[in-house]
mmCIF file of C-alpha atoms in Angstrom:
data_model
loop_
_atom_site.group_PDB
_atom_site.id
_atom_site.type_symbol
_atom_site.label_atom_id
_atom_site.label_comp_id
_atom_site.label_asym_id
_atom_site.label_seq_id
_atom_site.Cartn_x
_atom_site.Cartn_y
_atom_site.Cartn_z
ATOM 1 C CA UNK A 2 -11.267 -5.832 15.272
ATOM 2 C CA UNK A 3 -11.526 -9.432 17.119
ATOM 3 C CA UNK A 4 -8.255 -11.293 17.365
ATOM 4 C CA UNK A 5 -8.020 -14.972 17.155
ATOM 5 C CA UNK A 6 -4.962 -15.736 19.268
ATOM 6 C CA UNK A 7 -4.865 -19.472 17.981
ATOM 7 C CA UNK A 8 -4.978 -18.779 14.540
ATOM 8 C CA UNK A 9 -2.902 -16.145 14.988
ATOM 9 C CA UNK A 10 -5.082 -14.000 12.662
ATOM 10 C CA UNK A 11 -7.486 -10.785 13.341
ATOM 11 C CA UNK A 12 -10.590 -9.597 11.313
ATOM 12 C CA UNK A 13 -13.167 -6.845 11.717
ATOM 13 C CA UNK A 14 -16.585 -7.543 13.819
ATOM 14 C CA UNK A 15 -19.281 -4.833 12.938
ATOM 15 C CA UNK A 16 -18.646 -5.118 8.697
ATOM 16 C CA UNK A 17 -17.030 -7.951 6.478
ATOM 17 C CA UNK A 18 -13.323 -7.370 5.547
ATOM 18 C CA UNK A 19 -9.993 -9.837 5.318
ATOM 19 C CA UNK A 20 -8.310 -11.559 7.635
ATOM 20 C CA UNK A 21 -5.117 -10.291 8.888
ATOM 21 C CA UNK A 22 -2.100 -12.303 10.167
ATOM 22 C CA UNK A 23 -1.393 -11.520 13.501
ATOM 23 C CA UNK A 24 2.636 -11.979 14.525
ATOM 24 C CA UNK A 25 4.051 -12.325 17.488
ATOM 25 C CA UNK A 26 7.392 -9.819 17.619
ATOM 26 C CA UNK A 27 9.323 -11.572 19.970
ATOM 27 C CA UNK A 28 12.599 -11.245 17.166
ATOM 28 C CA UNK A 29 12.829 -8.710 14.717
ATOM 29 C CA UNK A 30 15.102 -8.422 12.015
ATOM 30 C CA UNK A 31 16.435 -4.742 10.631
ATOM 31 C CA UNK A 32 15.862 -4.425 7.253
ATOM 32 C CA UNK A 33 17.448 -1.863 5.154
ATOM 33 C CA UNK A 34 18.532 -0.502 8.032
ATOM 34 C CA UNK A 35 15.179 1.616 8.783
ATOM 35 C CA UNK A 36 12.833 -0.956 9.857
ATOM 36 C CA UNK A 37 12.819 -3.866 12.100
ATOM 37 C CA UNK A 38 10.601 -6.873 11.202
ATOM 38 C CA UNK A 39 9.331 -9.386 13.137
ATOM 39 C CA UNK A 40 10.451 -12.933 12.662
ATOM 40 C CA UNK A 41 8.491 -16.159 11.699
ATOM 41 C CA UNK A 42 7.396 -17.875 15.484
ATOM 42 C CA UNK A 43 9.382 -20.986 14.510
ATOM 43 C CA UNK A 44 12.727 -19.211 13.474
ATOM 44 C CA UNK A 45 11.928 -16.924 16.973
ATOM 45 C CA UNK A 46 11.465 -19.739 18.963
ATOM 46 C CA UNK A 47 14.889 -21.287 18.092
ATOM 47 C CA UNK A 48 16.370 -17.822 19.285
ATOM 48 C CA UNK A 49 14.603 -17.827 22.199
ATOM 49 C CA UNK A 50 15.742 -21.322 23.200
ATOM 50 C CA UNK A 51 19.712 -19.987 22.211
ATOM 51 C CA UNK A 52 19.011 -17.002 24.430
ATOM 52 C CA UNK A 53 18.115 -18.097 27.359
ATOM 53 C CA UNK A 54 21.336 -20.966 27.164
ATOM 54 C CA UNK A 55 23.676 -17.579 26.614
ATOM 55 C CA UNK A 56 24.646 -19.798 23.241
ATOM 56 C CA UNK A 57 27.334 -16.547 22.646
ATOM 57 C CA UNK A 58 29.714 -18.347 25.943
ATOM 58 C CA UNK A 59 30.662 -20.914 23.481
ATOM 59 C CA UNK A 60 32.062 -19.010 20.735
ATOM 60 C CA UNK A 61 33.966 -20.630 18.367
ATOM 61 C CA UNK A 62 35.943 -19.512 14.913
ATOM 62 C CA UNK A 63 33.698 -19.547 11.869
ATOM 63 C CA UNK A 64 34.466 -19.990 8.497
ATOM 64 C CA UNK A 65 33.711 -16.645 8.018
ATOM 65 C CA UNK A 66 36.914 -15.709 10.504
ATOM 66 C CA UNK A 67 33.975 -14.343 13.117
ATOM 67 C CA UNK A 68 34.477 -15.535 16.551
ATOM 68 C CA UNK A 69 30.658 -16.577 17.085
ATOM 69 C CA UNK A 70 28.496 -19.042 18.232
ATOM 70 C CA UNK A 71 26.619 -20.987 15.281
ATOM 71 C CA UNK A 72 22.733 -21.635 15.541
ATOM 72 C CA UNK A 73 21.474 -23.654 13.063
ATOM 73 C CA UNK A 74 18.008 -22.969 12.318
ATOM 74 C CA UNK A 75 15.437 -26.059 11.490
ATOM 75 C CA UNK A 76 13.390 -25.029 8.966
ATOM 76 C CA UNK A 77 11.729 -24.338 4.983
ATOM 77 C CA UNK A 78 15.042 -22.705 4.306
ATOM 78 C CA UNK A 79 18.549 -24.870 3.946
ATOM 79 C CA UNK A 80 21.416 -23.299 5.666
ATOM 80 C CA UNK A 81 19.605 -20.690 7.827
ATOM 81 C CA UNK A 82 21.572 -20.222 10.832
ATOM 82 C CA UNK A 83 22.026 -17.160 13.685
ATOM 83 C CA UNK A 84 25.570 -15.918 15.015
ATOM 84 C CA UNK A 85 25.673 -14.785 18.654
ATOM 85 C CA UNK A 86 29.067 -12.759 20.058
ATOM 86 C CA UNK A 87 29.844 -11.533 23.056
ATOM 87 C CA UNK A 88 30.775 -11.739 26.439
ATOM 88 C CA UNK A 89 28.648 -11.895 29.969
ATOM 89 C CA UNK A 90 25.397 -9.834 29.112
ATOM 90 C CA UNK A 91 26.523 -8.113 26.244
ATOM 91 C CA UNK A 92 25.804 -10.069 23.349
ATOM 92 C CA UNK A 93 24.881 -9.305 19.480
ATOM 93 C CA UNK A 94 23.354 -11.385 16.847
ATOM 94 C CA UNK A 95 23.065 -11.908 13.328
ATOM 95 C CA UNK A 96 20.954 -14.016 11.059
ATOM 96 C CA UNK A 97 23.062 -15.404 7.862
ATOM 97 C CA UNK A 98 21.988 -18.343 5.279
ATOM 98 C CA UNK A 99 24.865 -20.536 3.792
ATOM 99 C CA UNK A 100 23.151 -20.370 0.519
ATOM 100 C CA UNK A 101 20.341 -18.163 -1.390
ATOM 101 C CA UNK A 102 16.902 -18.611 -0.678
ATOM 102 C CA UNK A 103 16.512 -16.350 2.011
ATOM 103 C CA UNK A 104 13.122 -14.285 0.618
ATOM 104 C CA UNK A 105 10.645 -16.037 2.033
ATOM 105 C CA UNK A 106 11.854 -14.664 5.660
ATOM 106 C CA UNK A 107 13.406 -11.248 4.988
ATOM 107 C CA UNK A 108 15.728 -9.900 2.564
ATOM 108 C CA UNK A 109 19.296 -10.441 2.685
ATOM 109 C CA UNK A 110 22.100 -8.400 2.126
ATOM 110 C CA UNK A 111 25.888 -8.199 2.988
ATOM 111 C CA UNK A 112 27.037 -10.699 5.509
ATOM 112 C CA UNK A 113 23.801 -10.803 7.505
ATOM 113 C CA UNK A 114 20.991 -8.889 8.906
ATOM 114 C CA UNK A 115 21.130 -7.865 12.457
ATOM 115 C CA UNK A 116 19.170 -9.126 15.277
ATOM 116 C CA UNK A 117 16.849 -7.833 18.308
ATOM 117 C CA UNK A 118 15.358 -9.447 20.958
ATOM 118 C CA UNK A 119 11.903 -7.522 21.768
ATOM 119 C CA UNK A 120 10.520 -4.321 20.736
ATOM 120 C CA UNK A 121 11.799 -0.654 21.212
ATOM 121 C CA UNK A 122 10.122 2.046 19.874
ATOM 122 C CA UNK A 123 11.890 4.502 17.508
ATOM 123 C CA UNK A 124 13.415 7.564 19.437
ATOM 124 C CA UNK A 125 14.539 9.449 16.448
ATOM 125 C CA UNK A 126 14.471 13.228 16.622
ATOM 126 C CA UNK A 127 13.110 13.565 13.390
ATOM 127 C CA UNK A 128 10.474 10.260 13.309
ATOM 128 C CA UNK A 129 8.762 9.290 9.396
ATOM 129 C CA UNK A 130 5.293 9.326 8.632
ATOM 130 C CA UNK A 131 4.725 5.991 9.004
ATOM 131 C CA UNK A 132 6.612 6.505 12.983
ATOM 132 C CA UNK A 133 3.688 9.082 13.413
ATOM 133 C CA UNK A 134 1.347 7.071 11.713
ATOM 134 C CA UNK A 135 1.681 4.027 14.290
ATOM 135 C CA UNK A 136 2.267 5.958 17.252
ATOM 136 C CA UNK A 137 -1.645 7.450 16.412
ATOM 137 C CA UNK A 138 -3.066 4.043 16.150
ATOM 138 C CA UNK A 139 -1.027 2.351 19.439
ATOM 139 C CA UNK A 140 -2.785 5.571 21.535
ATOM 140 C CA UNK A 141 -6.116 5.006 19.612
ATOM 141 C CA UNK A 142 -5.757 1.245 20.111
ATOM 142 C CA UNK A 143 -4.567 2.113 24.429
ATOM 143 C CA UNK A 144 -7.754 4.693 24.792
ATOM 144 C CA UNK A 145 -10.099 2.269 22.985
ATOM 145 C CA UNK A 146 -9.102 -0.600 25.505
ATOM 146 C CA UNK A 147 -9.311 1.482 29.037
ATOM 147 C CA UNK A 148 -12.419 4.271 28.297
ATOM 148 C CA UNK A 149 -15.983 2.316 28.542
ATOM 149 C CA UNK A 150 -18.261 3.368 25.161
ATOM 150 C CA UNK A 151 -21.195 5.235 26.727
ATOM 151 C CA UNK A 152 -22.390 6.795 23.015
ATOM 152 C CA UNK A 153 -23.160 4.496 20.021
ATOM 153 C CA UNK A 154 -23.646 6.172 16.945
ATOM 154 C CA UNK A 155 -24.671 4.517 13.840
ATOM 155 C CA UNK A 156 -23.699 6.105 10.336
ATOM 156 C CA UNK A 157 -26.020 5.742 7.598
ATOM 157 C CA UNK A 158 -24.826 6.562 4.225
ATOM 158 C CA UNK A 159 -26.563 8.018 1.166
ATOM 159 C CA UNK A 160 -26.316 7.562 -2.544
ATOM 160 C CA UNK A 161 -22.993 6.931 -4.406
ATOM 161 C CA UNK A 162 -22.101 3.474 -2.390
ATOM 162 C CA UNK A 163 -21.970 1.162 -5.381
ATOM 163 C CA UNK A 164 -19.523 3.409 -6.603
ATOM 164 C CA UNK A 165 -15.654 1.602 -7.209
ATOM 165 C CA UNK A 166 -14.025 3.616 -5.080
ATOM 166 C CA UNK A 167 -16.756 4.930 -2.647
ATOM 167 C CA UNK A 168 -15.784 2.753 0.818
ATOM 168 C CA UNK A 169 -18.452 3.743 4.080
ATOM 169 C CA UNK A 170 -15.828 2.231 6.576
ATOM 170 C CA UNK A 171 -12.820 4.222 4.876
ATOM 171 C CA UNK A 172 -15.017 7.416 5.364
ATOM 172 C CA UNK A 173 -16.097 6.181 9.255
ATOM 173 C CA UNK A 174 -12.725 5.898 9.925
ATOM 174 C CA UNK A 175 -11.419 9.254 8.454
ATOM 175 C CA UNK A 176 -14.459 10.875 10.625
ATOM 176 C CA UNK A 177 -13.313 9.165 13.885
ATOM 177 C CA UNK A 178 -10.117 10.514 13.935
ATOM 178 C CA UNK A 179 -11.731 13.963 13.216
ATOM 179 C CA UNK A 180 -13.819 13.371 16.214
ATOM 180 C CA UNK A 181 -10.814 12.567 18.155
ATOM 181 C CA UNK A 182 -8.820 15.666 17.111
ATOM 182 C CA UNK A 183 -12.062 18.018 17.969
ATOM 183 C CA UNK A 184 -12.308 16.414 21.347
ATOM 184 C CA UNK A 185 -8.515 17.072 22.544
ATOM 185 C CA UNK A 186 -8.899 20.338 21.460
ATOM 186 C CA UNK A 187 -12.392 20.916 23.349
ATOM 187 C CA UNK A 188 -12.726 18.854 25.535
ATOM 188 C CA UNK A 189 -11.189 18.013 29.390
ATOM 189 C CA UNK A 190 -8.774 15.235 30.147
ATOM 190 C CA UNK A 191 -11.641 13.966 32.703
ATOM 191 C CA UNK A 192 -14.336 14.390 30.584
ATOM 192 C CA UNK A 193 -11.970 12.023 27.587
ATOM 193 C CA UNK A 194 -10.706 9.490 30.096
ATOM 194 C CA UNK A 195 -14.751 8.751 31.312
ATOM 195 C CA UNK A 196 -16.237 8.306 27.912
ATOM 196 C CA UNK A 197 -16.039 7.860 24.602
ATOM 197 C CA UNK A 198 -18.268 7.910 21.625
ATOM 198 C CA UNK A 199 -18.270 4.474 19.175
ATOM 199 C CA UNK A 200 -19.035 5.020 15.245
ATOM 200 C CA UNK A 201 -20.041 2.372 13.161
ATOM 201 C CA UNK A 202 -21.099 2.124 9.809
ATOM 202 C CA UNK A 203 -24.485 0.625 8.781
ATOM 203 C CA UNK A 204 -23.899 -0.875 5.315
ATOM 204 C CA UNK A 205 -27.413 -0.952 4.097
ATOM 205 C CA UNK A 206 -27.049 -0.562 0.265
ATOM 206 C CA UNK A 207 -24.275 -3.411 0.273
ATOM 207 C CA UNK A 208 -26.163 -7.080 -0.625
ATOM 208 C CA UNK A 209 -29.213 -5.371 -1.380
ATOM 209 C CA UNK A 210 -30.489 -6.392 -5.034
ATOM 210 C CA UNK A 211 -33.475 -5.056 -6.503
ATOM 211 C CA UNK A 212 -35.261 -6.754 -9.428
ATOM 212 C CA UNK A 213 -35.164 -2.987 -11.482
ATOM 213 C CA UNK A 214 -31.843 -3.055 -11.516
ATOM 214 C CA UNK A 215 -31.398 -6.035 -13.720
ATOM 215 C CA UNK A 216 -34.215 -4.722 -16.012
ATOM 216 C CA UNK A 217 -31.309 -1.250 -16.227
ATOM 217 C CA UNK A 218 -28.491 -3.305 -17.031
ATOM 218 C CA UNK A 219 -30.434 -5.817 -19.841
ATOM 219 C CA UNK A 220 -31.417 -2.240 -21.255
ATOM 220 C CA UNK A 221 -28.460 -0.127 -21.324
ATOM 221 C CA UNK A 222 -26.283 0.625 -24.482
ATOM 222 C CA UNK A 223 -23.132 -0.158 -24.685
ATOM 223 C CA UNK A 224 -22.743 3.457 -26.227
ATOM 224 C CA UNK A 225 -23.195 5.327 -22.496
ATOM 225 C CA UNK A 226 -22.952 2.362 -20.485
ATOM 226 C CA UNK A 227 -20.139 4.329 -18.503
ATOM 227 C CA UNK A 228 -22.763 7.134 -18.046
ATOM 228 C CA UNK A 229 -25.868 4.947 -17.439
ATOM 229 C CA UNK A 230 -23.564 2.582 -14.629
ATOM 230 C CA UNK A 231 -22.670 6.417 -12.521
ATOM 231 C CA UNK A 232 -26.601 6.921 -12.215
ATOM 232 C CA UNK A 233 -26.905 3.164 -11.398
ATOM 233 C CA UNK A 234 -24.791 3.689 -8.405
ATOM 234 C CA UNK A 235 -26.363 7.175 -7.149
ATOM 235 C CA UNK A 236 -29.221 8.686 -8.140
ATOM 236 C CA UNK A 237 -30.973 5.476 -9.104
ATOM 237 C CA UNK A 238 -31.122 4.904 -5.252
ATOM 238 C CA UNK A 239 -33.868 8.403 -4.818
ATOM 239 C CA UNK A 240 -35.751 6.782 -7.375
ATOM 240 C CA UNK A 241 -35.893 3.391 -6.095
ATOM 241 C CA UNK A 242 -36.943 4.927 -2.606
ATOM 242 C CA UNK A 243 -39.499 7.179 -3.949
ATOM 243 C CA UNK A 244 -40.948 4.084 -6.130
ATOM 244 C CA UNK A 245 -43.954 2.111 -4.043
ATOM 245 C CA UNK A 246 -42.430 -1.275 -5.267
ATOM 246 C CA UNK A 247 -38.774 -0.975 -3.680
ATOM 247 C CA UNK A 248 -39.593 1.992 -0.958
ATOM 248 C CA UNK A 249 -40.043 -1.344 1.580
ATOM 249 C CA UNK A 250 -37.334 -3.214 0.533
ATOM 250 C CA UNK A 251 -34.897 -0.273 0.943
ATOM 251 C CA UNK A 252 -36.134 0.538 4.389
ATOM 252 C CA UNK A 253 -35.843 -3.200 5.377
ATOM 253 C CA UNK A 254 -31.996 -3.062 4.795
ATOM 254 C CA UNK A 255 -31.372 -0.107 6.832
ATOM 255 C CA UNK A 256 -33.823 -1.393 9.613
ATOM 256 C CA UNK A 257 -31.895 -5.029 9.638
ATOM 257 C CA UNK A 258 -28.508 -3.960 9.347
ATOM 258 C CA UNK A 259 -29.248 -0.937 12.324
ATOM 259 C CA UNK A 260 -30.453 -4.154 14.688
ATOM 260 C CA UNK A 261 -27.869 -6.697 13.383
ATOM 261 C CA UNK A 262 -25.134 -4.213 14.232
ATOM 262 C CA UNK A 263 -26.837 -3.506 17.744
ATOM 263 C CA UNK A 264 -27.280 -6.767 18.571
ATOM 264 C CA UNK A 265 -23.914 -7.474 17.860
ATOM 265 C CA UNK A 266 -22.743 -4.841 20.320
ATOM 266 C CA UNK A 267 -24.673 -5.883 23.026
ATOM 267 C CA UNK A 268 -23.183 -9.237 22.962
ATOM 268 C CA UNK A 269 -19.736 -7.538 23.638
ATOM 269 C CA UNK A 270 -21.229 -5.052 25.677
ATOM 270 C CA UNK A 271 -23.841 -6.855 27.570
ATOM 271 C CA UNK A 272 -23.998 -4.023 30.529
ATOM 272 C CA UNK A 273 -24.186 -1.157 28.148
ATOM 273 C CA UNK A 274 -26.723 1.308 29.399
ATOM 274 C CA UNK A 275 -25.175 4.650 27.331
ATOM 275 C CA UNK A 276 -27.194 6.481 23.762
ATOM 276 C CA UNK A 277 -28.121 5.306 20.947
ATOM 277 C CA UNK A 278 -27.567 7.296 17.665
ATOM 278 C CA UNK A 279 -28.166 7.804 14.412
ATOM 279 C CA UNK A 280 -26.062 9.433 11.736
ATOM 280 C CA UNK A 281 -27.903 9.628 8.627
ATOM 281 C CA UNK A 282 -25.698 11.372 5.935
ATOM 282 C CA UNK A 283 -27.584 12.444 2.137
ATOM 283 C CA UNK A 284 -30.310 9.582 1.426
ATOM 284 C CA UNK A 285 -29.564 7.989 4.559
ATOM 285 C CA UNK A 286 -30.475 11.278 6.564
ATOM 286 C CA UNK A 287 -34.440 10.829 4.548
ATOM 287 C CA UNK A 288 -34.212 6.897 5.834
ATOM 288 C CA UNK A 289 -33.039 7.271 8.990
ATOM 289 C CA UNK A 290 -35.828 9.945 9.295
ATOM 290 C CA UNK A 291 -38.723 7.761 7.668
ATOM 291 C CA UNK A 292 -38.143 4.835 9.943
ATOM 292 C CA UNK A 293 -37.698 7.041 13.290
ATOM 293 C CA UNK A 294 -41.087 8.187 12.421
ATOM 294 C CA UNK A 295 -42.657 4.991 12.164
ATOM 295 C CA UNK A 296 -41.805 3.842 15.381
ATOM 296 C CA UNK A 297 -44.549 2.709 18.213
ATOM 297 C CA UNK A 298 -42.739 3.470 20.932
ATOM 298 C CA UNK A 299 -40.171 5.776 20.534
ATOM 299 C CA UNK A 300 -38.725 7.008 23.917
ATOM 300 C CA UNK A 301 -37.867 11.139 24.355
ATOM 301 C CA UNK A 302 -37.156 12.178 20.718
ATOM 302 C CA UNK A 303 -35.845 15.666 22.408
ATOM 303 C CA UNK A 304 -33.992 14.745 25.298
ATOM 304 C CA UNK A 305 -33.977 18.117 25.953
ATOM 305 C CA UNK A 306 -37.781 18.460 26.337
ATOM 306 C CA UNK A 307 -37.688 15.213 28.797
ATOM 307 C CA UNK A 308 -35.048 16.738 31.204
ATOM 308 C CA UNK A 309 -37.597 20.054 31.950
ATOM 309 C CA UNK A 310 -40.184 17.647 33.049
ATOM 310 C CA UNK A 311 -41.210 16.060 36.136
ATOM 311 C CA UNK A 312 -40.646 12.306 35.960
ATOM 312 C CA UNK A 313 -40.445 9.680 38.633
ATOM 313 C CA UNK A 314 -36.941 8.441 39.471
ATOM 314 C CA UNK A 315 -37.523 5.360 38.683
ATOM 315 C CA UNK A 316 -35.689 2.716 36.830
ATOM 316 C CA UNK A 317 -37.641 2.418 33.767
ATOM 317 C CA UNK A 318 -37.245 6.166 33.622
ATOM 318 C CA UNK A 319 -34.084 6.275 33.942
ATOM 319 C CA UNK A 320 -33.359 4.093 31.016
ATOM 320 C CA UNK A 321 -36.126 5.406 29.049
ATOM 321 C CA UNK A 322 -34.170 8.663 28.867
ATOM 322 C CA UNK A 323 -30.889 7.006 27.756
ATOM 323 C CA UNK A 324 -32.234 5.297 24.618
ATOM 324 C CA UNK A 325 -33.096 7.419 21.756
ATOM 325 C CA UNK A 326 -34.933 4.330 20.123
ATOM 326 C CA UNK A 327 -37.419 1.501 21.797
ATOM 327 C CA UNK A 328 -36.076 -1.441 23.121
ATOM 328 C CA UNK A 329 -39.191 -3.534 23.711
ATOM 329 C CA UNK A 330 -40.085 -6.503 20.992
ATOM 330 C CA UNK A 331 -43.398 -7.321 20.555
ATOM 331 C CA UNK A 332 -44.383 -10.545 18.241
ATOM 332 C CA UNK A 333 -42.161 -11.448 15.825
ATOM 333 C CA UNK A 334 -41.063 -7.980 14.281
ATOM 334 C CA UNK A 335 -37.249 -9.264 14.667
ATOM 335 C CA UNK A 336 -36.346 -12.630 13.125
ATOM 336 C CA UNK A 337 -32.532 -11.692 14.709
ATOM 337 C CA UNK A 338 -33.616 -12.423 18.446
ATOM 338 C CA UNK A 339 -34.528 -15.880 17.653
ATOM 339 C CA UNK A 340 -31.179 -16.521 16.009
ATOM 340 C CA UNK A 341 -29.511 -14.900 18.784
ATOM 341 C CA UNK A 342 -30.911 -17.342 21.523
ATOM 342 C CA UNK A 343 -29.003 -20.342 19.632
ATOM 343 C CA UNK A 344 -26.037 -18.844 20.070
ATOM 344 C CA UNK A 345 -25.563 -16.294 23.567
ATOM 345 C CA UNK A 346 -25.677 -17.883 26.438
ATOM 346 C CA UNK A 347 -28.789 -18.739 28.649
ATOM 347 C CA UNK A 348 -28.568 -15.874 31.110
ATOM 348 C CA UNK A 349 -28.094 -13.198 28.453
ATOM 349 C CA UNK A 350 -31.251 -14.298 26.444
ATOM 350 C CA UNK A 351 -33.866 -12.157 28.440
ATOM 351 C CA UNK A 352 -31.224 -9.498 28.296
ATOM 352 C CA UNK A 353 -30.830 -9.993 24.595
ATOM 353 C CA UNK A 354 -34.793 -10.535 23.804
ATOM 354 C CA UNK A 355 -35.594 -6.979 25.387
ATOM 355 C CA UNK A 356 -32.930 -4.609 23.866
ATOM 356 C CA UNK A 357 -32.205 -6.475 20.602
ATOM 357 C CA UNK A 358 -34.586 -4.933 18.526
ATOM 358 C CA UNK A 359 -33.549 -1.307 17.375
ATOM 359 C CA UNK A 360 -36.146 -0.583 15.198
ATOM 360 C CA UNK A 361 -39.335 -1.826 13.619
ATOM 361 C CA UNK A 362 -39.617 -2.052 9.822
ATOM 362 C CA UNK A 363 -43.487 -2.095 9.101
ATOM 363 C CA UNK A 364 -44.715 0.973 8.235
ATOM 364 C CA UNK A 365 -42.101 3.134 6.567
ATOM 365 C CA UNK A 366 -43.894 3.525 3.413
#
């Protein structure tokens, strides 16, 4: 995920998916009394500003017969106001409206809803799902941000992608965290805190229209439409592959998405000097295959086989054994380098212009 600080709003970077809001809890608000939720910047703001005066000195008796300090809260909602008590440091706070209307911020009930200043993190002896459930993604989200990537594995997928429900980054996900359980279990505390292995998925079957598929849907009956829409969305995909006039196009996607996604990484990673894999799962095993064994210059297919040998220690070795796949570009085989160099910067190009290309397309079938 990239975060735009500005826009306060966060979205994904390796496949298409909706922009998230991204809040800043500064002031939360306990709702129901199980959660706390964070409050809109310009309603937190105002509570910052009362904070940091110690508004709850000059305490005065409300309406209400509460000896508090009134904050009046400029905003969408009339009548939105905070209540600070207290004496010296110790101080409490509640947010109250003088009329309805209060939905658009949190929901009300009773008198008020209690306020916080900051985060704290539930220490309940007994914590929910959701408690578990967030502490798993804040120590995914910490190891992500302090381990360096040094394997980059690419999952292909096979048939059954046009499906409703079928969702490739869904399934990524689910394996990631199964990769992540496996490796605490077999793996050392060094050998987790040097490394760790990135999975993303290569979407190849999503935007891809063939011209047969139109010619299926003008011809299907309404009768087993239901039936004839299921084989549309997998096994169609074998036949369309094993046909002469689609076999190209279908290995075009998969090469152009593998060196769209690997371009893309190398502009966030422009030192990256780790593997390069490929996951092919079903179909996408037999087209991950195919294309593998169309390449030029493919560098140690067994890396096993390489390390028994007697190489030079030199630098082109070296990296020669790292990458699974062949960096070089020759001619125009890539149209994505040459849209690159508009927009990376001038001393990445020749970086970008010898490792951008993946794979080569021509060949395949």
């Amino acid at each position: 995920m990239q975060v735009d600080l500005v826009k306060r709003h966060c979205f994904p970077v390796y496949w298409n998916g909706e922009n998230r809001r991204v809040l800043r809890g500064h002031w939360f608000a306990r709702k129901g009394g199980l959660d706390w939720l964070p409050l809109r910047e310009d309603v937190a703001e105002q509570l910052e500003i009362a904070y940091h005066s110690q508004v709850w000195h000059r305490r005065m008796f409300q309406p209400s017969g509460l000896f508090a300090a009134r904050v009046d809260l400029q905003g969408s909602t009339l009548g939105l106001h905070a209540l600070f008590t207290g004496e010296d440091d110790t101080w409490e706070a509640w947010l109250n409206i003088d009329a309805s209307g209060f939905s658009n911020i949190v929901s009300m009930s009773g008198n008020g809803i209690k306020l916080r200043r900051g985060y704290s993190a539930s220490h309940s002896a007994k914590p929910t799902q959701d408690e578990l459930r967030q502490w798993k993604e804040e120590e995914m989200d910490d190891y992500c941000s302090q381990v360096p990537v040094q394997h980059l594995v690419f999952m292909v997928h096979g048939i059954g992608q046009r499906l409703e429900k079928s969702n490739l980054v869904d399934d990524v996900g689910n394996f990631r965290h199964i990769t992540m359980s496996l490796a605490e279990q077999h793996l050392t505390s060094h050998q987790r805190g040097t490394q760790r292995v990135l999975f993303i998925p290569c979407q190849w079957r999503k935007g891809l229209k063939l011209s047969g598929e139109t010619a299926v849907e003008k011809i299907t009956v309404d009768g087993v439409r239901g039936l004839r829409v299921m084989l549309s969305a997998t096994a169609h995909d074998v036949l369309y592959y094993m046909s002469p006039i689609y076999c190209q196009d279908i290995i075009n996607s998969v090469s152009n998405q593998l060196n769209r996604l690997y371009l893309k990484f190398l502009k966030r990673n422009p030192g990256y000097d780790g593997k390069v894999s490929i996951y092919g799962h079903s179909l996408g095993s037999v087209l991950s295959y195919d294309i593998l064994c169309h390449q030029e210059n493919l560098s140690s297919p067994f890396p096993m086989d390489w390390m028994y040998k007697e190489h030079p220690k030199s630098e082109e070795s070296s990296r020669d054994m790292k990458h699974v796949l062949s960096n070089n570009l020759e001619g125009n085989n890539s149209n994505i380098v040459s849209e690159a160099k508009d927009i990376v910067d001038p001393v990445d190009e020749e970086m970008i212009t010898e490792r951008s290309t993946l794979l080569q397309e021509d060949g395949a079938c």
